[in-house]
Short mmCIF file of C-alpha atoms and ligand atoms in Angstrom, two decimals:
data_model
loop_
_atom_site.label_atom_id
_atom_site.label_comp_id
_atom_site.label_asym_id
_atom_site.label_seq_id
_atom_site.Cartn_x
_atom_site.Cartn_y
_atom_site.Cartn_z
CA MET A 1 -146.53 191.77 -14.86
CA ASN A 2 -149.82 190.61 -16.41
CA ILE A 3 -150.59 189.98 -20.08
CA ASN A 4 -152.56 193.16 -20.61
CA LEU A 5 -149.97 195.44 -19.05
CA ALA A 6 -147.15 193.83 -21.01
CA ILE A 7 -149.06 194.24 -24.27
CA ASN A 8 -149.66 197.92 -23.48
CA GLU A 9 -145.98 198.47 -22.67
CA GLY A 10 -144.94 196.62 -25.84
CA SER A 11 -147.34 198.64 -27.94
CA LYS A 12 -146.05 201.94 -26.50
CA PHE A 13 -142.46 200.93 -27.25
CA LEU A 14 -143.35 199.96 -30.83
CA SER A 15 -145.22 203.19 -31.55
CA SER A 16 -142.37 205.26 -30.11
CA ASN A 17 -140.25 203.49 -32.74
CA PHE A 18 -142.73 204.42 -35.50
CA ILE A 19 -144.16 200.94 -35.99
CA PRO A 20 -147.73 201.22 -37.33
CA ASN A 21 -150.42 198.89 -35.88
CA SER A 22 -148.35 198.73 -32.74
CA TYR A 23 -151.10 197.35 -30.50
CA LEU A 24 -151.97 194.53 -32.89
CA ASP A 25 -148.30 193.64 -33.34
CA SER A 26 -147.79 193.62 -29.58
CA GLU A 27 -150.75 191.26 -29.16
CA ILE A 28 -149.46 188.95 -31.90
CA LEU A 29 -146.01 188.83 -30.33
CA MET A 30 -147.54 188.08 -26.92
CA ALA A 31 -149.52 185.21 -28.46
CA LYS A 32 -146.28 183.90 -29.97
CA THR A 33 -144.43 184.26 -26.63
CA ILE A 34 -146.92 182.26 -24.60
CA ASN A 35 -147.76 179.92 -27.48
CA LYS A 36 -151.50 180.69 -27.41
CA ASP A 37 -153.87 182.38 -29.86
CA ARG A 38 -155.18 185.94 -29.63
CA ASN A 39 -158.49 184.75 -28.18
CA TYR A 40 -156.68 183.39 -25.15
CA ILE A 41 -155.05 186.76 -24.66
CA LEU A 42 -158.37 188.59 -24.84
CA LEU A 43 -159.92 186.19 -22.34
CA ASN A 44 -156.98 186.18 -19.89
CA PRO A 45 -155.75 189.78 -19.66
CA THR A 46 -154.80 189.57 -15.99
CA LYS A 47 -152.83 186.35 -16.14
CA ILE A 48 -149.38 186.89 -14.66
CA LEU A 49 -146.45 186.22 -16.97
CA LYS A 50 -143.45 184.14 -15.97
CA LYS A 51 -140.13 185.93 -15.87
CA ILE A 52 -138.83 184.02 -18.90
CA GLU A 53 -141.99 184.86 -20.86
CA LEU A 54 -141.51 188.53 -20.13
CA ILE A 55 -137.90 188.37 -21.31
CA ASN A 56 -138.88 186.55 -24.50
CA PHE A 57 -141.69 189.00 -25.17
CA SER A 58 -139.44 191.99 -24.70
CA ASN A 59 -136.88 190.48 -27.09
CA LEU A 60 -139.54 190.05 -29.77
CA ILE A 61 -140.73 193.63 -29.23
CA LYS A 62 -137.16 194.87 -29.68
CA LEU A 63 -136.78 192.89 -32.92
CA ARG A 64 -140.07 194.28 -34.23
CA SER A 65 -139.11 197.82 -33.25
CA SER A 66 -136.03 197.58 -35.47
CA GLY A 67 -138.20 196.65 -38.45
CA ASN A 68 -138.26 192.85 -38.43
CA PRO A 69 -141.55 191.92 -40.13
CA ILE A 70 -144.15 190.24 -37.92
CA ALA A 71 -144.29 187.31 -40.38
CA TYR A 72 -140.60 186.54 -39.78
CA LEU A 73 -140.96 186.83 -36.00
CA THR A 74 -143.93 184.44 -35.93
CA ASN A 75 -142.74 182.35 -38.93
CA LYS A 76 -146.27 182.48 -40.29
CA LYS A 77 -148.22 184.31 -42.95
CA PHE A 78 -151.82 183.78 -44.00
CA PHE A 79 -152.33 183.80 -47.78
CA TRP A 80 -155.46 182.93 -49.77
CA ASN A 81 -156.95 180.10 -47.67
CA SER A 82 -153.97 178.81 -45.73
CA GLU A 83 -151.28 179.64 -43.27
CA PHE A 84 -147.76 179.39 -44.74
CA ILE A 85 -144.48 178.89 -42.94
CA VAL A 86 -142.08 181.70 -43.85
CA ASN A 87 -138.61 182.75 -42.82
CA GLN A 88 -135.98 185.19 -44.02
CA ASP A 89 -135.15 182.91 -46.95
CA THR A 90 -138.57 183.50 -48.52
CA LEU A 91 -140.41 186.61 -49.57
CA ILE A 92 -143.46 187.19 -47.37
CA PRO A 93 -146.59 186.38 -49.40
CA ARG A 94 -148.38 189.62 -50.40
CA PRO A 95 -152.12 190.15 -50.74
CA ASP A 96 -151.39 191.48 -54.27
CA THR A 97 -150.15 188.05 -55.26
CA GLU A 98 -153.59 186.59 -54.52
CA LEU A 99 -154.53 188.08 -57.91
CA ALA A 100 -152.47 185.33 -59.55
CA VAL A 101 -154.31 182.65 -57.53
CA GLU A 102 -157.69 184.17 -58.37
CA ASN A 103 -156.85 184.23 -62.08
CA ILE A 104 -155.69 180.63 -62.10
CA LEU A 105 -158.77 179.39 -60.25
CA ASN A 106 -161.04 181.25 -62.68
CA LEU A 107 -159.20 179.92 -65.71
CA THR A 108 -159.24 176.30 -64.57
CA LYS A 109 -162.83 175.85 -63.35
CA GLN A 110 -163.58 173.13 -65.93
CA LYS A 111 -160.12 171.55 -65.96
CA ASN A 112 -158.95 168.21 -64.66
CA LYS A 113 -155.46 166.83 -64.03
CA ILE A 114 -153.51 169.74 -65.45
CA ASN A 115 -149.80 170.36 -64.89
CA ILE A 116 -148.75 173.70 -63.48
CA LEU A 117 -145.23 175.11 -63.31
CA ASP A 118 -144.35 177.84 -60.76
CA ILE A 119 -141.09 179.59 -61.61
CA GLY A 120 -139.53 180.96 -58.42
CA ILE A 121 -141.88 179.14 -56.05
CA GLY A 122 -140.53 180.80 -52.87
CA SER A 123 -142.72 179.84 -49.90
CA GLY A 124 -145.05 178.04 -52.31
CA CYS A 125 -147.96 180.37 -51.64
CA ILE A 126 -149.28 180.51 -55.24
CA LEU A 127 -148.88 176.94 -56.40
CA LEU A 128 -149.79 175.26 -53.11
CA SER A 129 -152.94 177.38 -52.76
CA ILE A 130 -154.00 176.12 -56.18
CA LEU A 131 -153.15 172.48 -55.43
CA LYS A 132 -155.15 172.71 -52.22
CA GLU A 133 -158.25 173.94 -54.05
CA ARG A 134 -157.95 171.70 -57.13
CA LYS A 135 -157.35 168.16 -55.95
CA SER A 136 -156.70 166.69 -59.42
CA PHE A 137 -153.97 169.20 -60.39
CA TYR A 138 -150.23 168.52 -60.38
CA GLY A 139 -147.56 171.09 -59.64
CA THR A 140 -143.89 171.60 -60.32
CA GLY A 141 -141.99 174.32 -58.53
CA ILE A 142 -138.50 175.55 -59.27
CA ASP A 143 -136.36 177.98 -57.33
CA ILE A 144 -132.74 179.05 -57.32
CA SER A 145 -132.78 178.86 -53.53
CA LYS A 146 -132.58 175.44 -51.91
CA LYS A 147 -133.69 177.02 -48.64
CA CYS A 148 -136.93 178.22 -50.27
CA LEU A 149 -137.56 174.75 -51.62
CA ASN A 150 -137.25 173.36 -48.09
CA ILE A 151 -139.87 175.84 -46.90
CA SER A 152 -142.25 175.11 -49.79
CA LYS A 153 -141.83 171.40 -49.11
CA MET A 154 -142.86 171.91 -45.48
CA ASN A 155 -145.82 174.02 -46.58
CA ALA A 156 -146.86 171.36 -49.09
CA ILE A 157 -146.85 168.76 -46.32
CA ASN A 158 -148.90 171.00 -44.04
CA LEU A 159 -151.43 171.66 -46.80
CA LYS A 160 -151.53 167.94 -47.68
CA VAL A 161 -150.58 168.47 -51.33
CA SER A 162 -147.01 167.15 -51.30
CA SER A 163 -147.89 163.96 -53.23
CA ARG A 164 -148.87 166.16 -56.21
CA LEU A 165 -145.83 168.43 -56.08
CA LYS A 166 -142.34 168.16 -57.54
CA LEU A 167 -139.61 170.59 -56.60
CA PHE A 168 -136.34 171.32 -58.40
CA LYS A 169 -133.47 173.58 -57.49
CA SER A 170 -132.71 175.32 -60.75
CA ASP A 171 -131.94 178.55 -62.43
CA VAL A 172 -134.82 179.51 -64.68
CA ASP A 173 -132.53 179.42 -67.76
CA LYS A 174 -131.36 175.89 -67.08
CA PHE A 175 -134.68 174.19 -66.37
CA ASN A 176 -135.89 172.05 -69.30
CA LEU A 177 -138.13 169.41 -67.81
CA GLY A 178 -141.70 168.75 -68.92
CA LYS A 179 -144.50 170.57 -70.71
CA TYR A 180 -147.10 172.50 -68.78
CA ASP A 181 -150.74 173.48 -69.23
CA LEU A 182 -150.20 176.58 -67.15
CA VAL A 183 -147.17 178.54 -65.95
CA VAL A 184 -147.21 181.07 -63.13
CA SER A 185 -144.46 183.29 -61.79
CA ASN A 186 -143.90 186.12 -59.37
CA PRO A 187 -140.28 186.87 -60.27
CA PRO A 188 -138.07 189.58 -58.78
CA TYR A 189 -139.02 192.76 -60.64
CA ILE A 190 -137.76 195.77 -58.68
CA LYS A 191 -135.12 197.91 -60.42
CA LYS A 192 -131.77 197.53 -58.68
CA CYS A 193 -131.48 201.30 -58.16
CA LYS A 194 -134.97 201.42 -56.53
CA LEU A 195 -134.30 198.68 -53.98
CA LYS A 196 -133.04 201.15 -51.41
CA TYR A 197 -136.35 203.07 -51.48
CA LEU A 198 -138.44 200.04 -50.47
CA ASP A 199 -139.88 200.04 -46.93
CA ARG A 200 -137.30 199.33 -44.26
CA ASP A 201 -139.20 196.18 -43.26
CA VAL A 202 -138.85 194.93 -46.84
CA ILE A 203 -135.33 195.87 -47.85
CA GLY A 204 -133.81 195.36 -44.42
CA PHE A 205 -135.15 191.85 -43.96
CA GLU A 206 -136.57 190.17 -47.08
CA PRO A 207 -134.29 188.26 -49.49
CA LYS A 208 -132.86 190.63 -52.12
CA GLN A 209 -132.65 187.69 -54.52
CA ALA A 210 -136.46 187.62 -54.56
CA LEU A 211 -136.78 191.36 -55.24
CA ASP A 212 -133.87 192.44 -57.45
CA GLY A 213 -134.93 192.58 -61.09
CA GLY A 214 -131.61 193.93 -62.35
CA LEU A 215 -130.84 197.31 -63.90
CA ASP A 216 -134.17 197.80 -65.65
CA GLY A 217 -136.23 195.56 -63.35
CA LEU A 218 -136.92 193.18 -66.23
CA SER A 219 -133.87 190.90 -66.19
CA GLU A 220 -135.67 187.99 -64.52
CA ILE A 221 -139.01 188.67 -66.22
CA ARG A 222 -137.29 188.31 -69.62
CA LYS A 223 -135.83 184.94 -68.62
CA VAL A 224 -139.15 183.76 -67.18
CA ILE A 225 -141.05 184.72 -70.35
CA LYS A 226 -138.51 182.99 -72.59
CA LYS A 227 -138.54 179.82 -70.50
CA SER A 228 -142.34 179.78 -70.21
CA SER A 229 -142.65 180.08 -73.96
CA GLU A 230 -140.50 176.95 -74.30
CA LEU A 231 -142.16 174.86 -71.59
CA ILE A 232 -145.79 175.78 -72.00
CA LYS A 233 -148.14 173.72 -74.19
CA LYS A 234 -149.86 175.37 -77.15
CA ASN A 235 -152.91 177.27 -75.84
CA GLY A 236 -151.46 177.05 -72.33
CA LYS A 237 -151.96 179.97 -69.98
CA PHE A 238 -149.24 182.10 -68.47
CA ILE A 239 -149.90 184.19 -65.35
CA LEU A 240 -147.23 186.70 -64.46
CA GLU A 241 -146.94 189.21 -61.62
CA ILE A 242 -145.25 192.47 -62.64
CA GLY A 243 -144.09 195.79 -61.22
CA PHE A 244 -146.46 198.79 -61.22
CA ASP A 245 -144.78 200.45 -64.25
CA GLN A 246 -143.96 197.38 -66.35
CA LYS A 247 -147.25 196.58 -68.09
CA ASN A 248 -146.49 197.91 -71.59
CA LYS A 249 -142.92 196.67 -71.71
CA VAL A 250 -143.93 193.20 -70.50
CA ILE A 251 -146.83 193.02 -72.97
CA ASN A 252 -144.32 193.68 -75.77
CA LEU A 253 -141.96 191.00 -74.47
CA LEU A 254 -144.82 188.51 -74.26
CA LYS A 255 -146.04 189.25 -77.78
CA ARG A 256 -142.51 188.80 -79.12
CA GLU A 257 -142.39 185.30 -77.57
CA GLY A 258 -145.71 184.27 -79.12
CA PHE A 259 -148.19 185.04 -76.35
CA TYR A 260 -151.65 186.53 -76.83
CA ILE A 261 -152.62 188.95 -74.04
CA ASN A 262 -155.91 187.99 -72.40
CA SER A 263 -156.12 190.53 -69.59
CA THR A 264 -154.23 192.62 -67.09
CA GLN A 265 -155.33 193.31 -63.52
CA LYS A 266 -154.69 195.99 -60.97
CA ASP A 267 -153.89 195.33 -57.32
CA LEU A 268 -155.59 196.82 -54.25
CA ALA A 269 -153.53 200.00 -54.64
CA ASN A 270 -154.73 200.30 -58.26
CA ASN A 271 -151.33 199.44 -59.74
CA ASP A 272 -151.01 197.10 -62.74
CA ARG A 273 -149.90 193.86 -61.12
CA CYS A 274 -150.84 190.76 -63.08
CA ILE A 275 -150.92 189.74 -66.76
CA VAL A 276 -152.75 186.71 -68.12
CA SER A 277 -151.64 185.52 -71.56
CA THR A 278 -151.99 182.46 -73.79
CA LYS A 279 -149.29 180.73 -75.80
CA ILE A 280 -150.39 180.64 -79.42
N1 LIG B 1 -144.33 193.26 -54.62
C1 LIG B 1 -143.07 193.09 -53.95
C2 LIG B 1 -142.72 194.35 -53.18
O1 LIG B 1 -143.35 195.33 -53.34
C3 LIG B 1 -141.99 192.72 -54.91
C4 LIG B 1 -142.13 191.30 -55.30
C5 LIG B 1 -141.26 190.93 -56.44
O2 LIG B 1 -140.24 191.54 -56.79
N2 LIG B 1 -141.67 189.90 -57.04
O3 LIG B 1 -141.84 194.39 -52.38
#
């Protein structure tokens, strides 16, 4: 069977299993199978596939049809300006989270050599994107998951920022090292009882530890705010990603811990998603 036919078959199978963007996904999985980019596929539609390639392709199509996210099947996700390695230990970087990066870059245009702390670094997408753009900045990332730290380490090496990054395996409560000019976090913020309503691709495959915000969705946010208030320098900035219905509650928590609210931003779906505040 040739490349084009296989992609068509794969796409038909995916759409019969209710996978949106089935043709694109089929193309991406073909590119992964034959270890080429999508351009190669477009230029070589009649190339005949080896038997083993066809078997591998059909296995990937089956995995995708049962909801496995494309990012986990390819182990890649593009975020901001870079490609990140991801696997099932890390949340897949979301376009919404680019708001945090945008805010930080805007806030630090005139800054030099600042120290940034990322609480719950995951794949590293936020902090490493910043370190890549601002060559004089230093970063510290903490995460409860050692496996995530391994992934962010690999990403830091790929992005050539690892010499300016320190990583620690730690619970947010227990981390007490350093003082920071800026703190950023995208903590788990979904209410426990709402987890089961997330998309199948999300709840079936992404790490619950990175999503579960406890009974009221704010358990981790509370800890992150408290810890940031301790570790941030006076006048330091705090950038926090939040759930769509958490803005007012989180603003109150921040004020109680001595933060001044600078701004809040909405994501592409017009949901409140990011809060910028200053420690006073
Ligand atoms: N925005 C993510 C989602 O919708 C949740 C990320 C998080 O809890 N930090 O699945």
